[in-house]
Short mmCIF file of C-alpha atoms (C1' of nucleotides) in Angstrom, two decimals:
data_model
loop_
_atom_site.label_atom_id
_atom_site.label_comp_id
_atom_site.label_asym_id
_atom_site.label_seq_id
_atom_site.Cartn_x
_atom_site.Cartn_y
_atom_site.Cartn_z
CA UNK A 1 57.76 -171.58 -111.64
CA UNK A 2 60.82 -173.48 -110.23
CA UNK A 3 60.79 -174.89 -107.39
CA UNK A 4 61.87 -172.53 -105.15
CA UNK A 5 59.33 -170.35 -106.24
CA UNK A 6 56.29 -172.96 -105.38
CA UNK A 7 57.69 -173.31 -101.87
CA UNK A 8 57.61 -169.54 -101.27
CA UNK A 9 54.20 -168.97 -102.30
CA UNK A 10 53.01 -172.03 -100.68
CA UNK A 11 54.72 -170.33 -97.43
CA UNK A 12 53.15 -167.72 -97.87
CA UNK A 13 49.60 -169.34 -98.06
CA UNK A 14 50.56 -171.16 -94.90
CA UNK A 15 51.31 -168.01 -93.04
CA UNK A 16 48.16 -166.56 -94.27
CA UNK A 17 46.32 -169.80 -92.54
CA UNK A 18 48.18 -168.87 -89.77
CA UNK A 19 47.56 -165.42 -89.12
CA UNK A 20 43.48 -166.31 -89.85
CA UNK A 21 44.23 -168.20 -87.07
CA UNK A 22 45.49 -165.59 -84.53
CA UNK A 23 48.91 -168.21 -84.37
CA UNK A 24 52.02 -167.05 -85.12
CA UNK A 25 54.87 -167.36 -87.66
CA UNK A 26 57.92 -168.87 -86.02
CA UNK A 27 61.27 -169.94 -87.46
CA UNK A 28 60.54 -173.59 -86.44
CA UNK A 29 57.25 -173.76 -88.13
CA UNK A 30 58.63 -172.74 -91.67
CA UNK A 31 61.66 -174.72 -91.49
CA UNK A 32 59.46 -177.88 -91.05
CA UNK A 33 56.96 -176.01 -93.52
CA UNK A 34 60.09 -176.11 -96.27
CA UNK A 35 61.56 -179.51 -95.61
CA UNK A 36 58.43 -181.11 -95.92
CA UNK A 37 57.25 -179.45 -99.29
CA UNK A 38 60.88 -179.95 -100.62
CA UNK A 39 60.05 -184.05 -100.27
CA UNK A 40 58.50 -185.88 -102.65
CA UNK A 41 57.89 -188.93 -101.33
CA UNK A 42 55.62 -190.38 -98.40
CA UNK A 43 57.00 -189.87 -94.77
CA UNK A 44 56.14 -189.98 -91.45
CA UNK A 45 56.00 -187.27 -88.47
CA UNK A 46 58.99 -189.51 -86.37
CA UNK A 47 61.05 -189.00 -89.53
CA UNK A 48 61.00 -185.48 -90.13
CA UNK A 49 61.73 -185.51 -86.63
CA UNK A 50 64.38 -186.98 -87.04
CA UNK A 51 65.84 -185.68 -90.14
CA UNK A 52 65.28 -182.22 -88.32
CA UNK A 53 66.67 -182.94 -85.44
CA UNK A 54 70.47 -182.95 -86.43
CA UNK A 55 71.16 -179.47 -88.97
CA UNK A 56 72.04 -176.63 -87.55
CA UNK A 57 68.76 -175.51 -86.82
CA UNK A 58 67.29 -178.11 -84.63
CA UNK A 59 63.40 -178.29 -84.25
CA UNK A 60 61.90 -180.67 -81.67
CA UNK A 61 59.99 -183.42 -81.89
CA UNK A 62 56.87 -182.41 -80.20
CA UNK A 63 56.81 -179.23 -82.67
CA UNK A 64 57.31 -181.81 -85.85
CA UNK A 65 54.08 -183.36 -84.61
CA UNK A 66 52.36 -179.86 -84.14
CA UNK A 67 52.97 -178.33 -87.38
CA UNK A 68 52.38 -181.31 -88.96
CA UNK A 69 48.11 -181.08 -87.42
CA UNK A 70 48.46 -177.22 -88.46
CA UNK A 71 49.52 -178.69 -92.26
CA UNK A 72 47.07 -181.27 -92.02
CA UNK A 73 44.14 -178.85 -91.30
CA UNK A 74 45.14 -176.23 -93.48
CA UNK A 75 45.25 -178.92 -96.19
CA UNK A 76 48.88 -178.42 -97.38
CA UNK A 77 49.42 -182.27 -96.13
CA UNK A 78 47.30 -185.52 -96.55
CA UNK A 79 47.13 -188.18 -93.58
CA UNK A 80 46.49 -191.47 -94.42
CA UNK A 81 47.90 -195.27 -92.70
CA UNK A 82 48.84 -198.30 -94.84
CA UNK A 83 46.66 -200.39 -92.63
CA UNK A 84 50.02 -200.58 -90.53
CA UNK A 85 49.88 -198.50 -87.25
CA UNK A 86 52.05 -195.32 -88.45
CA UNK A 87 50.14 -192.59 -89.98
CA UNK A 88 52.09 -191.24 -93.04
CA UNK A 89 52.12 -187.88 -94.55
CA UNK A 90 52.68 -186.50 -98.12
CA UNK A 91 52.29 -182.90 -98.82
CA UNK A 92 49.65 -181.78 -101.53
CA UNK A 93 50.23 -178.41 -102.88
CA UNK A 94 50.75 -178.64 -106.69
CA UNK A 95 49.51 -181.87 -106.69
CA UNK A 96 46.71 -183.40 -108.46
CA UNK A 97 44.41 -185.25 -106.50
CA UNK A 98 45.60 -188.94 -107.25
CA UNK A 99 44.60 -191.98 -105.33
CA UNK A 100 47.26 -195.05 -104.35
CA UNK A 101 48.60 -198.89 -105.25
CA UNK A 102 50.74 -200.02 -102.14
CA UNK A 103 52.97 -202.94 -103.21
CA UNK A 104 52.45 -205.82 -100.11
CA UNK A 105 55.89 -207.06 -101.04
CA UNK A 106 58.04 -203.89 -101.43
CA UNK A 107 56.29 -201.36 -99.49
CA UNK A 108 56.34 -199.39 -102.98
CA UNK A 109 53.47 -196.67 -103.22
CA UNK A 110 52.51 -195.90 -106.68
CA UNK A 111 50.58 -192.67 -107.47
CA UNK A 112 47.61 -192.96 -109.80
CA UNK A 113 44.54 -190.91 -110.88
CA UNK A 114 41.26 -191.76 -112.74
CA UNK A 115 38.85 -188.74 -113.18
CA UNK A 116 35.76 -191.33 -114.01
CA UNK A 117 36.20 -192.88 -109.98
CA UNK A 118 35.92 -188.81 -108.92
CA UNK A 119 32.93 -188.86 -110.70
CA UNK A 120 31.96 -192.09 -109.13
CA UNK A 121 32.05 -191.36 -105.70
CA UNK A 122 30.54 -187.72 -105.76
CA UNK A 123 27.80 -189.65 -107.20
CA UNK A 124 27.15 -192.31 -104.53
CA UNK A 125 27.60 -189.82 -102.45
CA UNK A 126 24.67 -187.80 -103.39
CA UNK A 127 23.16 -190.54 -103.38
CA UNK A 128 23.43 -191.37 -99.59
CA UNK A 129 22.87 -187.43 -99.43
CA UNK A 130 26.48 -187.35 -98.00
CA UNK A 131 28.30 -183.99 -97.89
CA UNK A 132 31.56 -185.67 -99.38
CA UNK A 133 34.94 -183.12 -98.22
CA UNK A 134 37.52 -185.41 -99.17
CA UNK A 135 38.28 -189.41 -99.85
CA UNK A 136 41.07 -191.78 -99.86
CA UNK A 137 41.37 -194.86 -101.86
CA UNK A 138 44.44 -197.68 -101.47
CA UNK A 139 44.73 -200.35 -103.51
CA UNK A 140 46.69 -203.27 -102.15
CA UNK A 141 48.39 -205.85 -104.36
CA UNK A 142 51.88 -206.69 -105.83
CA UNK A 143 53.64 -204.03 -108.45
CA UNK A 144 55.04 -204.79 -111.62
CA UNK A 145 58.21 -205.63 -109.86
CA UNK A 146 57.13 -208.21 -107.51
CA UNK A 147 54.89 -210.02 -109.86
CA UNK A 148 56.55 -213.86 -110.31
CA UNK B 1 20.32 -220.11 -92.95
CA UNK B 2 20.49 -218.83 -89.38
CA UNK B 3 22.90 -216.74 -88.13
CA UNK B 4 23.97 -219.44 -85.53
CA UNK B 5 24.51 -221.58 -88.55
CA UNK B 6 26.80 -218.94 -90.26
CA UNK B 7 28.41 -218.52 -87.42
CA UNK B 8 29.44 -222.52 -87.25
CA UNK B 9 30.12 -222.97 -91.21
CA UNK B 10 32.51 -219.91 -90.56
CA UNK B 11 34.41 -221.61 -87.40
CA UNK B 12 34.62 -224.90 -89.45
CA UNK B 13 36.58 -222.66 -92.51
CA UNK B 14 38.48 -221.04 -90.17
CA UNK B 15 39.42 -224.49 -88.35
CA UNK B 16 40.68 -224.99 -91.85
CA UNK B 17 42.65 -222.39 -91.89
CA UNK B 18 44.08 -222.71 -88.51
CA UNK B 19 45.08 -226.66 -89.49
CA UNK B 20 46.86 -225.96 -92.90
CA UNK B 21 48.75 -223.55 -90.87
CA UNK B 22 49.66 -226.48 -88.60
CA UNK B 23 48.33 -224.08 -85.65
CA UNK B 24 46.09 -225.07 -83.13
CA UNK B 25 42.36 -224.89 -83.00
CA UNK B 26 41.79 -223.35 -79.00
CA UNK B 27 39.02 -222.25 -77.20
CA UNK B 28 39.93 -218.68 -76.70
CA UNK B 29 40.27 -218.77 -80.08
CA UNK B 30 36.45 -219.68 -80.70
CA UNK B 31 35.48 -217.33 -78.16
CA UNK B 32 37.19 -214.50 -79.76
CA UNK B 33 36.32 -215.55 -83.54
CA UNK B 34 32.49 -215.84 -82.61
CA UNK B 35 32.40 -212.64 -81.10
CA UNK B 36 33.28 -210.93 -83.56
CA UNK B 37 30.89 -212.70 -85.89
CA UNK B 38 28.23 -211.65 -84.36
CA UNK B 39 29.03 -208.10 -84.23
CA UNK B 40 28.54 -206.02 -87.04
CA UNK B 41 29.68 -203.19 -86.48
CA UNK B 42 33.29 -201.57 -86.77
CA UNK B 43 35.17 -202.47 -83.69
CA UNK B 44 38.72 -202.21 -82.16
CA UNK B 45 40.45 -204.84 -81.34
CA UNK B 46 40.92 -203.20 -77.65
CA UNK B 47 37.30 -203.25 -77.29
CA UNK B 48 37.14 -207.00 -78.25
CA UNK B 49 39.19 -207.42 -75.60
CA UNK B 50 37.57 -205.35 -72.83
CA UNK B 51 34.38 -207.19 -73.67
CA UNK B 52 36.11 -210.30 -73.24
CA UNK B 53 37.53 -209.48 -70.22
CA UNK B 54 34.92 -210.01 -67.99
CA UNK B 55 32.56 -212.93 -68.88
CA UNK B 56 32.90 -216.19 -67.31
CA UNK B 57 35.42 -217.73 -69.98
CA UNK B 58 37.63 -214.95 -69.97
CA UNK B 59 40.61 -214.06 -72.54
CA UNK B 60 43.43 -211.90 -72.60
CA UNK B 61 44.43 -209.17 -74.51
CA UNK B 62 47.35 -209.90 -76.26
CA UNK B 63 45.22 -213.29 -77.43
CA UNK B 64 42.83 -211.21 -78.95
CA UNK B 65 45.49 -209.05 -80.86
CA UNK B 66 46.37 -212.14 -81.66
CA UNK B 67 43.80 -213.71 -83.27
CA UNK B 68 42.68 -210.96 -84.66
CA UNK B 69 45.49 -210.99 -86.58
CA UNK B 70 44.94 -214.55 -88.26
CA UNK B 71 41.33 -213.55 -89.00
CA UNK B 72 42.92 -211.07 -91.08
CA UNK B 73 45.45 -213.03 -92.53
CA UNK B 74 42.68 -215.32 -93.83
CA UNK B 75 40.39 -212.85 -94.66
CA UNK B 76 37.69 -212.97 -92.15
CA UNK B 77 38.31 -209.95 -90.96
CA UNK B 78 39.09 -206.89 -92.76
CA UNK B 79 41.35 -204.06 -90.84
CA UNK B 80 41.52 -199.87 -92.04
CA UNK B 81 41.95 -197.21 -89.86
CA UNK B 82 39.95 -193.81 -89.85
CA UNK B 83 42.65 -191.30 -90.12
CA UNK B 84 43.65 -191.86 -86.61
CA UNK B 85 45.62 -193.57 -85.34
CA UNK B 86 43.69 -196.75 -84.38
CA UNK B 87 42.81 -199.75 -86.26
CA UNK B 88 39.12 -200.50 -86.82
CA UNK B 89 38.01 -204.04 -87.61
CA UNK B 90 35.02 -205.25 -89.25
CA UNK B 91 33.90 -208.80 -90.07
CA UNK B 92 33.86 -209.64 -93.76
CA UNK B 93 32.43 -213.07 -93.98
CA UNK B 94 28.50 -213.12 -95.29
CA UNK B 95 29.27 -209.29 -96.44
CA UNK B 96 29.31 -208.02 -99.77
CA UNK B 97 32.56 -206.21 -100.20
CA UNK B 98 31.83 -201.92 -99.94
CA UNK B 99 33.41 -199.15 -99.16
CA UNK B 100 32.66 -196.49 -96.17
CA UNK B 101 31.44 -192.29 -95.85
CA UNK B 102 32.90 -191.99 -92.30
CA UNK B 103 30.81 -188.61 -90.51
CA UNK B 104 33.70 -186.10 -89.60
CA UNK B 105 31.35 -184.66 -87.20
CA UNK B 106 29.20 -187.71 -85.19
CA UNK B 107 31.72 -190.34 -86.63
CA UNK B 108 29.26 -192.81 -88.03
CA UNK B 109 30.46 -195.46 -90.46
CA UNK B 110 28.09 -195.90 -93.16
CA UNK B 111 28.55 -198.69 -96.05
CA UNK B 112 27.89 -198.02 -99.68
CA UNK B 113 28.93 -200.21 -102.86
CA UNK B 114 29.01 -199.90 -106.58
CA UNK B 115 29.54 -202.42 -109.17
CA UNK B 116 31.17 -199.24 -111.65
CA UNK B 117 34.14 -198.64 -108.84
CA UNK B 118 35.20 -201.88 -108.94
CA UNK B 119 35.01 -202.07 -112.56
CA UNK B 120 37.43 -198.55 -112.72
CA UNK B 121 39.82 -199.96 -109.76
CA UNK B 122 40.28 -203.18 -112.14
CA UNK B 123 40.58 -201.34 -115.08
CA UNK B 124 43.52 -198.64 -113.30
CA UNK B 125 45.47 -202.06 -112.05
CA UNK B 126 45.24 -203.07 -115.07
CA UNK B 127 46.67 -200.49 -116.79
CA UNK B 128 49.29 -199.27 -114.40
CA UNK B 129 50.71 -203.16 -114.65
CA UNK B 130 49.51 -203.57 -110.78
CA UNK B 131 48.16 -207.11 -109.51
CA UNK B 132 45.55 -206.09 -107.53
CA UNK B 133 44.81 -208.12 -104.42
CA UNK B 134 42.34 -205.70 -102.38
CA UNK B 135 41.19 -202.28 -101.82
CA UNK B 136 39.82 -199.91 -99.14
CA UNK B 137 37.73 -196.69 -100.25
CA UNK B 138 36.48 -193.97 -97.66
CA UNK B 139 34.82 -190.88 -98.49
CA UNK B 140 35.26 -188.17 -95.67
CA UNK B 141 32.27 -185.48 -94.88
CA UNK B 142 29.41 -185.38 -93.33
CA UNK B 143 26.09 -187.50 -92.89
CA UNK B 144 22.81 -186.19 -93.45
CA UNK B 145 21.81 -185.96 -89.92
CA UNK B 146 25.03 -183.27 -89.27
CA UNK B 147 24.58 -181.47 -92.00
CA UNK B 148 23.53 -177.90 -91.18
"C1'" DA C 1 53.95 -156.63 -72.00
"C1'" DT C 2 51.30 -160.20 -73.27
"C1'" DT C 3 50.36 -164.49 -75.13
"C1'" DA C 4 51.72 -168.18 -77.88
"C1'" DC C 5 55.40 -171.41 -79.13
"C1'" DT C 6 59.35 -174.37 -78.28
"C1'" DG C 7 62.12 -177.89 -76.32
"C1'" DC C 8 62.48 -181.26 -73.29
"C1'" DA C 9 61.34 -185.11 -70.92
"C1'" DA C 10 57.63 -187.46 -68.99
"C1'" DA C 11 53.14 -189.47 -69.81
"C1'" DG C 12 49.73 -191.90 -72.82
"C1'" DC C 13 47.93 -195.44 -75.25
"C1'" DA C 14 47.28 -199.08 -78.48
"C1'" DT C 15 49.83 -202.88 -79.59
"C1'" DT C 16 53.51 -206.38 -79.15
"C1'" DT C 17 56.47 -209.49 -76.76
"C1'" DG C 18 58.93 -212.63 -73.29
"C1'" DC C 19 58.23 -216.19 -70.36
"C1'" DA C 20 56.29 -219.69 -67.31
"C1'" DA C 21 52.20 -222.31 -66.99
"C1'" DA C 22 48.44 -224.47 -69.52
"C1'" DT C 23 46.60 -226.82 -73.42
"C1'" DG C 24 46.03 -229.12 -77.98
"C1'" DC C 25 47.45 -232.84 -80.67
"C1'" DG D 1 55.26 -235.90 -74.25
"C1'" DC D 2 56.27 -232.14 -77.06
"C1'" DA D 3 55.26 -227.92 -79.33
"C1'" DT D 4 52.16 -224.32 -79.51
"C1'" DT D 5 49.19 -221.06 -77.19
"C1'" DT D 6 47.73 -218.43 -73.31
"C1'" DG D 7 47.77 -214.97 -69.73
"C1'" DC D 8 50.08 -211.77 -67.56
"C1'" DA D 9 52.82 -207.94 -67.10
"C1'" DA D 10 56.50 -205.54 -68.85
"C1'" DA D 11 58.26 -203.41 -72.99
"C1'" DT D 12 57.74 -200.96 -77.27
"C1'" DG D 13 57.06 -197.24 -80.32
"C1'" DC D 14 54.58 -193.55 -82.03
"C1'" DT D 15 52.30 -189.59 -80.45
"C1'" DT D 16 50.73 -186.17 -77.08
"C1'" DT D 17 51.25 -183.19 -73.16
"C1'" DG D 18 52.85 -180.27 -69.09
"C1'" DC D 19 55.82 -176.95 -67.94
"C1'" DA D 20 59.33 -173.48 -67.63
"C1'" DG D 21 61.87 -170.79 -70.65
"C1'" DT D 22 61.85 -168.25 -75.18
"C1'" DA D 23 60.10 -165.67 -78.93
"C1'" DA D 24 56.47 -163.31 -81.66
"C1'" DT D 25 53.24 -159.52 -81.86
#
DNA sequence: ATTACTGCAAAGCATTTGCAAATGC
DNA sequence: GCATTTGCAAATGCTTTGCAGTAAT
């Protein structure tokens, strides 16, 4: 399935959330939709704003930040903060649940996955009879890269 | 040994600290470090301030920002934020290092550790060439008292 | 038609910063 | 005495919100 094809259906989903929702499907919700599956990388809200603020088809700040909560709780993006202030997105669909190394010298985020730490924690938390939905781990340190 | 006692072999390390920095060792720095080592639970660093706003040796916000700071920077504090946008603090000194469920409902903060994580963390570093310095794990749901 | 969404600009809010006065060394 | 720190208040920067106009159903 290229590319194209995974946004599409992905769309698609998303308008389904929508509609469940009683909300409508507007123009400015997909093209934010599209732009942000099309990245790979890790972003934040101000600079999709940004980046969508200039084309042809201009979207809004204010709407960046409100499609992005309607992506969030649909599940299509992940939240999480580097421990800085900003909250930073990635989008999810077609992805594998991985977990992240953030380089303190570079900034770098590396993507990694282990399935015996899934394991892990859905075992502590049945332990502490916690009803576990989701989890985020960050490991801090210095990449290959930035090692002396 | 007392917690009063901690409390003082703590201040002494972090007078250390403060000298090798060639900073200064203040009062409204004590006042602000021993506050917060006597709480234990998570805490913003806007509601360290707030608290010591009003006693009779006051201290001002942007002091307690920060200090805060340099207790991170030397590891007495550690800083994560919940998926909002804030930063939560907790102490670290006298703690054994663990990782948080965080109630999506009533919000609680509830500490768990196990030896096995820490193992699989060291083990991923290792094996993705990353020089692992520190880590923050928290698992997402709900608590036992909110679920249905 | 009705109701929700958008864009804009203003408001919010936690955090940071500039500067004169105070304090540590 | 000199350099750092403090307190204050103003500034910053990301995010949210109110509102009047616009678009979706």
């Amino acid at each position: 399935m290229s590319e194209e094809e995974t946004i599409n259906k992905a769309w698609q989903e998303f308008v389904e959330f929508i509609k469940s929702k009683g909300d409508r499907v507007t123009r400015a919700r997909q093209i934010i939709f599209e732009h942000v599956m099309r990245r790979h990388d890790h972003f934040r809200a101000d600079d999709v704003a940004l980046k969508l603020s200039g084309g042809q088809e201009r979207v809004s700040r204010g709407t960046v930040y409100r499609t992005l909560a309607l992506m969030e709780e649909s599940g299509f993006v992940r939240a999480f903060s580097d421990g800085d202030t900003h909250r930073h997105y990635e989008h999810v669909y077609g992805h594998k649940h991985h977990e992240h190394f953030i380089c303190e010298k570079c900034g770098k985020f590396i993507e990694f996955e282990n399935p015996e730490l899934l394991e892990i924690i859905t075992r502590c938390s049945k332990t502490y009879g916690f009803e576990e939905s989701s989890h985020k781990l960050v490991v801090f340190g210095l990449c290959r890269d930035c090692q002396d």
